[in-house]
mmCIF file of C-alpha atoms and ligand atoms in Angstrom:
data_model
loop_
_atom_site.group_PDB
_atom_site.id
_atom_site.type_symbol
_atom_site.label_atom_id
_atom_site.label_comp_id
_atom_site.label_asym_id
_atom_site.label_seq_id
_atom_site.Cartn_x
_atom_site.Cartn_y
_atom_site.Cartn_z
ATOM 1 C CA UNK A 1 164.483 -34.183 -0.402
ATOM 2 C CA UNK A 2 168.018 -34.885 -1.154
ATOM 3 C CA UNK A 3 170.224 -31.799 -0.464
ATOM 4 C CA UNK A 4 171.316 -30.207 -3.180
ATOM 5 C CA UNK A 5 174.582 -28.099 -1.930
ATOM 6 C CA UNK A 6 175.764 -24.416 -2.382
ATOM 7 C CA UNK A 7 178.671 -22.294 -1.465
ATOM 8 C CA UNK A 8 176.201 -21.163 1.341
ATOM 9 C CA UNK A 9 175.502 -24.706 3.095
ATOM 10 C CA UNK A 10 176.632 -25.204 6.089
ATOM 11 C CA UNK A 11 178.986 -27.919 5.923
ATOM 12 C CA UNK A 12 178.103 -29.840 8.862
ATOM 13 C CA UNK A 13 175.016 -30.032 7.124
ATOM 14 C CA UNK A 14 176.728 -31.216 3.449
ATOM 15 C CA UNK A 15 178.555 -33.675 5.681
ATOM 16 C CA UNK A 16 175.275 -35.690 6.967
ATOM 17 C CA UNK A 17 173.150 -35.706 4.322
ATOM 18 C CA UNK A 18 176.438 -36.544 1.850
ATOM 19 C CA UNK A 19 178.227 -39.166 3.508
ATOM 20 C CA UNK A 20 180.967 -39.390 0.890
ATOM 21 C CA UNK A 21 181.709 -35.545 1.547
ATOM 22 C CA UNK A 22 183.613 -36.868 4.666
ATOM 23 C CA UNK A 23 186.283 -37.710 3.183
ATOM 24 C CA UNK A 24 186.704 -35.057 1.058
ATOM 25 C CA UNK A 25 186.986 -32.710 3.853
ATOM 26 C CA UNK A 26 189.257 -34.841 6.052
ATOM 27 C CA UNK A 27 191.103 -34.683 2.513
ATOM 28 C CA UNK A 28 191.676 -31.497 2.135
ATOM 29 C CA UNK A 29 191.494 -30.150 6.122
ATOM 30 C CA UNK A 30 188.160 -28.639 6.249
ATOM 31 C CA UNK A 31 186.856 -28.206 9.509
ATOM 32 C CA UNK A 32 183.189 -29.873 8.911
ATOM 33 C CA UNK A 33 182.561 -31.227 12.842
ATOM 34 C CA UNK A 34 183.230 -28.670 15.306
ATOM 35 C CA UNK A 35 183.575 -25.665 12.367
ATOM 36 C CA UNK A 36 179.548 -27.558 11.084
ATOM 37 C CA UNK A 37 178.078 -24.458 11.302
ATOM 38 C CA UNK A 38 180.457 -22.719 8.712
ATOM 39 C CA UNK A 39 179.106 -22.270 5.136
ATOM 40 C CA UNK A 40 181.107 -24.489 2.745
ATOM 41 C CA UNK A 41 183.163 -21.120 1.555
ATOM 42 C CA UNK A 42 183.874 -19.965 4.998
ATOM 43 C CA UNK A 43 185.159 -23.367 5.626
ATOM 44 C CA UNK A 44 187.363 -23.738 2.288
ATOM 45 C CA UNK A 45 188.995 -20.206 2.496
ATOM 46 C CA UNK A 46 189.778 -20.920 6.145
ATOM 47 C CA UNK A 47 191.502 -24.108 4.731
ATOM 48 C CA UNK A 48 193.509 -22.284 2.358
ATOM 49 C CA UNK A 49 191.040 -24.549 -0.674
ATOM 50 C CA UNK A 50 189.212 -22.917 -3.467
ATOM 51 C CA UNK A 51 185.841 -22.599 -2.587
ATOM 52 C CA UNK A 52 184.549 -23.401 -6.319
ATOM 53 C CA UNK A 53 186.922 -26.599 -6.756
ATOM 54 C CA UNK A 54 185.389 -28.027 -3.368
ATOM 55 C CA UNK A 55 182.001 -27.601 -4.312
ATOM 56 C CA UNK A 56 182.638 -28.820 -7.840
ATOM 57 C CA UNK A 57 184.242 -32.331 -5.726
ATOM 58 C CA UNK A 58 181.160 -32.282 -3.599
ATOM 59 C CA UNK A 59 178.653 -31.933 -6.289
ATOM 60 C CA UNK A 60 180.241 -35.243 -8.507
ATOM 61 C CA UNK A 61 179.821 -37.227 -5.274
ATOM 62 C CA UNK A 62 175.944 -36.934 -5.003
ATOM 63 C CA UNK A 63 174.951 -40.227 -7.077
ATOM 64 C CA UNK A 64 172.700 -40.735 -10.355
ATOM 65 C CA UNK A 65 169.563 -42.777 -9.833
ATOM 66 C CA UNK A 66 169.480 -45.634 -11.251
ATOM 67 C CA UNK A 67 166.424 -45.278 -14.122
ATOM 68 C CA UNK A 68 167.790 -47.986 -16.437
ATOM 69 C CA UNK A 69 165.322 -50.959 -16.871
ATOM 70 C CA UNK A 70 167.837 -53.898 -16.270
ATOM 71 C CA UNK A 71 164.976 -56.551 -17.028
ATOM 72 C CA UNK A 72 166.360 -55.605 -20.545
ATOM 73 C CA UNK A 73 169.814 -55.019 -20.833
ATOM 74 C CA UNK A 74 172.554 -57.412 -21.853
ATOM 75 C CA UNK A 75 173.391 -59.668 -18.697
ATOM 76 C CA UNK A 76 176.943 -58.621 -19.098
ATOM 77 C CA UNK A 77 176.177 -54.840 -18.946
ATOM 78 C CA UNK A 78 173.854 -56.104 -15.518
ATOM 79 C CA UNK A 79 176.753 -57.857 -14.321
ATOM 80 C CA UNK A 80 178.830 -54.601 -14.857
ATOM 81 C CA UNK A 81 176.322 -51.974 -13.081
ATOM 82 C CA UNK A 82 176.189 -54.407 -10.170
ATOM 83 C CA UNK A 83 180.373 -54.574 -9.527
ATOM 84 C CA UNK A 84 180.609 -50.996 -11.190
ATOM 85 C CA UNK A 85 177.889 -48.901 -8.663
ATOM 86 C CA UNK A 86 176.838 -51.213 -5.678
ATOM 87 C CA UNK A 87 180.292 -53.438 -5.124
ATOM 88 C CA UNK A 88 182.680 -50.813 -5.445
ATOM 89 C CA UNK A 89 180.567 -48.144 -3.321
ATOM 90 C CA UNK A 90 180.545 -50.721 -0.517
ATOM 91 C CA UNK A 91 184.118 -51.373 -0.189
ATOM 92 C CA UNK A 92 184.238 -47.506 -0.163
ATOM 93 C CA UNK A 93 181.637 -47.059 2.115
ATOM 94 C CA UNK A 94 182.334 -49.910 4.845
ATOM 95 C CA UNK A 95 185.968 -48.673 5.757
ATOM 96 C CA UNK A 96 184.421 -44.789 5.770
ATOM 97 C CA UNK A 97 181.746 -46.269 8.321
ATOM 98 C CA UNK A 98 183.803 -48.473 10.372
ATOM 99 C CA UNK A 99 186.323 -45.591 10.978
ATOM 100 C CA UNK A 100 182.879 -42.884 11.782
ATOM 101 C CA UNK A 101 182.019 -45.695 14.090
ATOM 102 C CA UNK A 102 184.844 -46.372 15.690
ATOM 103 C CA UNK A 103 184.733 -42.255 17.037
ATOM 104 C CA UNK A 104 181.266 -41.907 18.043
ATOM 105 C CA UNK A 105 181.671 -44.826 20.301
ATOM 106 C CA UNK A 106 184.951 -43.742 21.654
ATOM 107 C CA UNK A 107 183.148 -40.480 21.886
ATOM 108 C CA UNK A 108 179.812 -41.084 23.062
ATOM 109 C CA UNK A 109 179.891 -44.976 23.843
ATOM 110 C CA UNK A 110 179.053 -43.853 27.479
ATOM 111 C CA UNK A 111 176.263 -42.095 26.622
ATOM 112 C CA UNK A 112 174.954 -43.825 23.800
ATOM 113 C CA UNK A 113 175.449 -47.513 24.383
ATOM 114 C CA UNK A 114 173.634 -48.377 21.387
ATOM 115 C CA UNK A 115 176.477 -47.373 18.936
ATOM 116 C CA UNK A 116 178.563 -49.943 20.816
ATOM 117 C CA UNK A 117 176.038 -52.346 19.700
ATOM 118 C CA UNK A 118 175.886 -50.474 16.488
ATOM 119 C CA UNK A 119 179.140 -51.117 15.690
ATOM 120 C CA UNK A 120 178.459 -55.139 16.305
ATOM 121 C CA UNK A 121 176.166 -55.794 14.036
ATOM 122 C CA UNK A 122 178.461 -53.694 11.505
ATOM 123 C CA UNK A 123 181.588 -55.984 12.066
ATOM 124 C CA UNK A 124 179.053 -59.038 11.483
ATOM 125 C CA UNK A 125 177.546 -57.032 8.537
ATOM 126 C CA UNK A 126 180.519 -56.053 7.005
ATOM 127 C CA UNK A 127 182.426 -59.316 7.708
ATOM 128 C CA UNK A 128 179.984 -61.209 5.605
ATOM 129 C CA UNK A 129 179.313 -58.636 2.642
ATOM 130 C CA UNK A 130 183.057 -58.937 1.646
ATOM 131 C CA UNK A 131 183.309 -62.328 1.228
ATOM 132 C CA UNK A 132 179.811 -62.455 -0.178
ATOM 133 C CA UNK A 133 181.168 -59.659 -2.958
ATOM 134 C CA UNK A 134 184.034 -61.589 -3.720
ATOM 135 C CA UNK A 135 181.894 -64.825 -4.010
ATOM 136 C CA UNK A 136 179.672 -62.857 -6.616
ATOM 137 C CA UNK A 137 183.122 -61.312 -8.471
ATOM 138 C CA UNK A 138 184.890 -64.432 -8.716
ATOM 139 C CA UNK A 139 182.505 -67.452 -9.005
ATOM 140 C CA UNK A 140 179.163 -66.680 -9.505
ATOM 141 C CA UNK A 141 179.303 -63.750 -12.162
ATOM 142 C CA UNK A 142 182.198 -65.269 -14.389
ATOM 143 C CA UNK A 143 179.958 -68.738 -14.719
ATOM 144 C CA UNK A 144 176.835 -66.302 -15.612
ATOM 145 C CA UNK A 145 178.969 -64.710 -17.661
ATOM 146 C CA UNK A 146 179.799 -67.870 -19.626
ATOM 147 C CA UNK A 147 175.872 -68.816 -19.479
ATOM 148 C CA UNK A 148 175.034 -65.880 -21.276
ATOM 149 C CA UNK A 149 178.340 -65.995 -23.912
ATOM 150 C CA UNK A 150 177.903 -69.336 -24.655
ATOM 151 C CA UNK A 151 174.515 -70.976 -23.708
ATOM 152 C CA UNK A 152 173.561 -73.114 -20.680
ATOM 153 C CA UNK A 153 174.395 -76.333 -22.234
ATOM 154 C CA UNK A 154 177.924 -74.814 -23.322
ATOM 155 C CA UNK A 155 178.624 -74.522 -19.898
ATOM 156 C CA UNK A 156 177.695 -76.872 -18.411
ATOM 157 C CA UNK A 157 180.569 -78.522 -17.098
ATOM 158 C CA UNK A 158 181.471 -75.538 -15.228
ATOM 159 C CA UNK A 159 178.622 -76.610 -12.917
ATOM 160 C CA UNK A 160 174.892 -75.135 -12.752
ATOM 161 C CA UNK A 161 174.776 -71.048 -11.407
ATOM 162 C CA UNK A 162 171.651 -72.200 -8.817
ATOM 163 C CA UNK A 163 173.934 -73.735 -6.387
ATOM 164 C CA UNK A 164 175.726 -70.652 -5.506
ATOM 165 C CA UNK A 165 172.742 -68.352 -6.148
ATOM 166 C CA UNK A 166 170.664 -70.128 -3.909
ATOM 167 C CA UNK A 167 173.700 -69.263 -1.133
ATOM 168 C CA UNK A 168 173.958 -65.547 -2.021
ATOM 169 C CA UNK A 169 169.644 -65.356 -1.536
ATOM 170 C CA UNK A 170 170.573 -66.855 2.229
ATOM 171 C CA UNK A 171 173.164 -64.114 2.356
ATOM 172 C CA UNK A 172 171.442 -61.533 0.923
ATOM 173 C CA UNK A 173 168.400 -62.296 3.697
ATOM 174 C CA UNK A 174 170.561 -62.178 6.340
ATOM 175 C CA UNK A 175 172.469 -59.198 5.703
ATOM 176 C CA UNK A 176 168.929 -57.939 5.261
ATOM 177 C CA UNK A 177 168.197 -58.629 9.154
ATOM 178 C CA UNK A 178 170.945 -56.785 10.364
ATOM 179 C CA UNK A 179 170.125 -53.850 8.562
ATOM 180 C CA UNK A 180 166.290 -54.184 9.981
ATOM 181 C CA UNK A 181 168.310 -54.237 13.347
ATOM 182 C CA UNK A 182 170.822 -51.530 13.014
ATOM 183 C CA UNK A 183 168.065 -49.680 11.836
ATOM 184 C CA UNK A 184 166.234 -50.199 14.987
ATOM 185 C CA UNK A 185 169.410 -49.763 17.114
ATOM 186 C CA UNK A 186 169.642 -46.270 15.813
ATOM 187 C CA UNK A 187 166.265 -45.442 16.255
ATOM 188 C CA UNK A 188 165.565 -45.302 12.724
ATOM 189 C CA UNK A 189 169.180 -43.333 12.040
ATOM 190 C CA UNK A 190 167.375 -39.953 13.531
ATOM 191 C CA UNK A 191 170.274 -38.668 15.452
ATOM 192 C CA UNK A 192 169.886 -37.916 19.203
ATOM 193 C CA UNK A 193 169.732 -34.074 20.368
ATOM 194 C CA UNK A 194 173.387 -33.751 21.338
ATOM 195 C CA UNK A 195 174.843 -35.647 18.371
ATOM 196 C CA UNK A 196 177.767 -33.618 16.607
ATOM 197 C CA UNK A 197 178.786 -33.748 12.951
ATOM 198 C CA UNK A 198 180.113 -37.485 13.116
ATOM 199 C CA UNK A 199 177.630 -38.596 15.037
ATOM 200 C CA UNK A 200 175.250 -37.550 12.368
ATOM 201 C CA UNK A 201 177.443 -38.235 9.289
ATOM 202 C CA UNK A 202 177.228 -41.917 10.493
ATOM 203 C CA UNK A 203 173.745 -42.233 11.137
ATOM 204 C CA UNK A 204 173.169 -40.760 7.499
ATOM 205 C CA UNK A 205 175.903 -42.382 5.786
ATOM 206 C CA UNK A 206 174.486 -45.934 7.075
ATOM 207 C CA UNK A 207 171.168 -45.214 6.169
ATOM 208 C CA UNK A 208 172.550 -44.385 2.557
ATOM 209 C CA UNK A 209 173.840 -47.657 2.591
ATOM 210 C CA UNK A 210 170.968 -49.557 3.850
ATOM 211 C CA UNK A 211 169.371 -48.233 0.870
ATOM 212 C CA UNK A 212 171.874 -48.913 -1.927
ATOM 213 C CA UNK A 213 171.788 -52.633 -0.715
ATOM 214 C CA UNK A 214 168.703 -52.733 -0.840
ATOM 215 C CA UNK A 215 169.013 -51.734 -4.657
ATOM 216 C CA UNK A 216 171.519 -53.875 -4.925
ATOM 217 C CA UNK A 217 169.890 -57.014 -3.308
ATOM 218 C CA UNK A 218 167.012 -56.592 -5.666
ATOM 219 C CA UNK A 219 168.959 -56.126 -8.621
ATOM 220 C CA UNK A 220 170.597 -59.621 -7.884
ATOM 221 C CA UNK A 221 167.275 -61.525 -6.526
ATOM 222 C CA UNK A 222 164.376 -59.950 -8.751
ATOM 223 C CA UNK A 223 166.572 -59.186 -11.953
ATOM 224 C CA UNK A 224 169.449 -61.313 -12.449
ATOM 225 C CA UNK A 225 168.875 -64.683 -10.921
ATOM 226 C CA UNK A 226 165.671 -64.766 -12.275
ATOM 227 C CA UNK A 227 167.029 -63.784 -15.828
ATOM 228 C CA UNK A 228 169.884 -66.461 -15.325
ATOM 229 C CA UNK A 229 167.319 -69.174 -14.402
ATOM 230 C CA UNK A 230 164.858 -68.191 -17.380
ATOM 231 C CA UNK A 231 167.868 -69.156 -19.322
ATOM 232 C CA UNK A 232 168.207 -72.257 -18.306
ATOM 233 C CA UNK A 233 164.527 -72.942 -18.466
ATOM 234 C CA UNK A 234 164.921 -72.203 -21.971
ATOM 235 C CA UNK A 235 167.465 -74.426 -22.902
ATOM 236 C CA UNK A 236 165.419 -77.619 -21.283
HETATM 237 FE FE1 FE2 B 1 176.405 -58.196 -5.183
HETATM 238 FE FE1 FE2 B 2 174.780 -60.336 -3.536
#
């Protein structure tokens, strides 16, 4: 059940199972790891916030599903979800994680050896889903783009889209392996006994992300390549 928050939560609590929270409370100097315990208002008045307005910030963060049938839509509008939702909460999310990392290990790297390893398979991760991203922005959506605008034949100087979709379906299965491992690494992101609030609004925040690129992953594979390659099947 996703957590719905109140002025009564405690915020340690707001902080794992809302990942983006984080930085809103670094933001604004609430005390969310070793103050966890602290309802949200406790926390705020302590930091001098408005109780109301933090809640309010906390409450936009917590995402829509997506419900829209995108086997429909315009491939534009597709094209547009994708960079809009999934691209631009990654390049949110990966600094946010990297930097969460980076102070459990220096933390508890002794004790928990796996977040070293963790942190690995997150540089490799990470390190390839940027690229990847900008791949998608600048090559691979404009030329789709154009497909759709203008028709296949139109375009088709500008070279055929299965080339570089073919690449981002190797990508996309690989990126999907190191999430299977980090997964396993963390012991399916259930944080050990003695984990504090960072610890735990790591483990949630990457399993948040394992699941929006999952989304995101199928959107591209199962929606939009297909749809791009039904339209050149069309055109033949
Ligand atoms: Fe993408
Ligand atoms: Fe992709």
């Amino acid at each position: 059940m996703p957590l719905v928050p109140t002025l009564d939560t405690p915020i340690g609590e707001i902080a794992a199972a809302i990942p983006a929270s984080v930085t809103v409370f670094e933001r604004l100097r609430l005390d969310f790891c070793c103050g966890g315990s602290k309802n949200l208002e406790d926390a705020a008045r302590r930091a001098g916030q408005d109780p109301a307005a933090v809640l309010g910030e906390i409450q936009g963060l917590t995402r829509e599903p997506d419900a829209r049938d995108w086997t429909e839509a315009e491939l534009g509008e597709l094209l547009d979800h994708i960079i809009s939702t999934h691209h631009l909460y990654l390049k949110e999310a990966m600094p946010r994680l990297w930097s969460l990392a980076a102070k459990v290990s220096e933390v508890h790297g002794e004790r928990h050896p796996e977040i070293r390893e963790l942190r690995r398979e997150m540089s490799g991760l990470f390190g390839e889903l940027e690229p990847h991203m900008m791949k998608e922005e600048q090559i691979l959506f404009p030329l789709i783009r154009a497909i759709a605008d203008q028709g296949w034949e139109a375009t088709a100087a500008q070279g055929s889209p299965e080339a570089p979709m073919r690449v981002m379906e190797m990508e996309h299965e690989n990126a999907g392996k190191v999430l299977k491992r980090m997964r396993q690494l963390a012991g399916d992101y259930r944080p050990p006994e003695d984990a504090c609030a960072t610890f735990r609004a790591l483990y949630s925040g990457l399993e948040e992300m394992e699941q929006d690129v999952h989304r995101h992953i199928h959107l591209e594979n199962n929606i939009l390549h297909p749809r791009v390659r039904d339209l050149g099947a069309k055109t033949v």
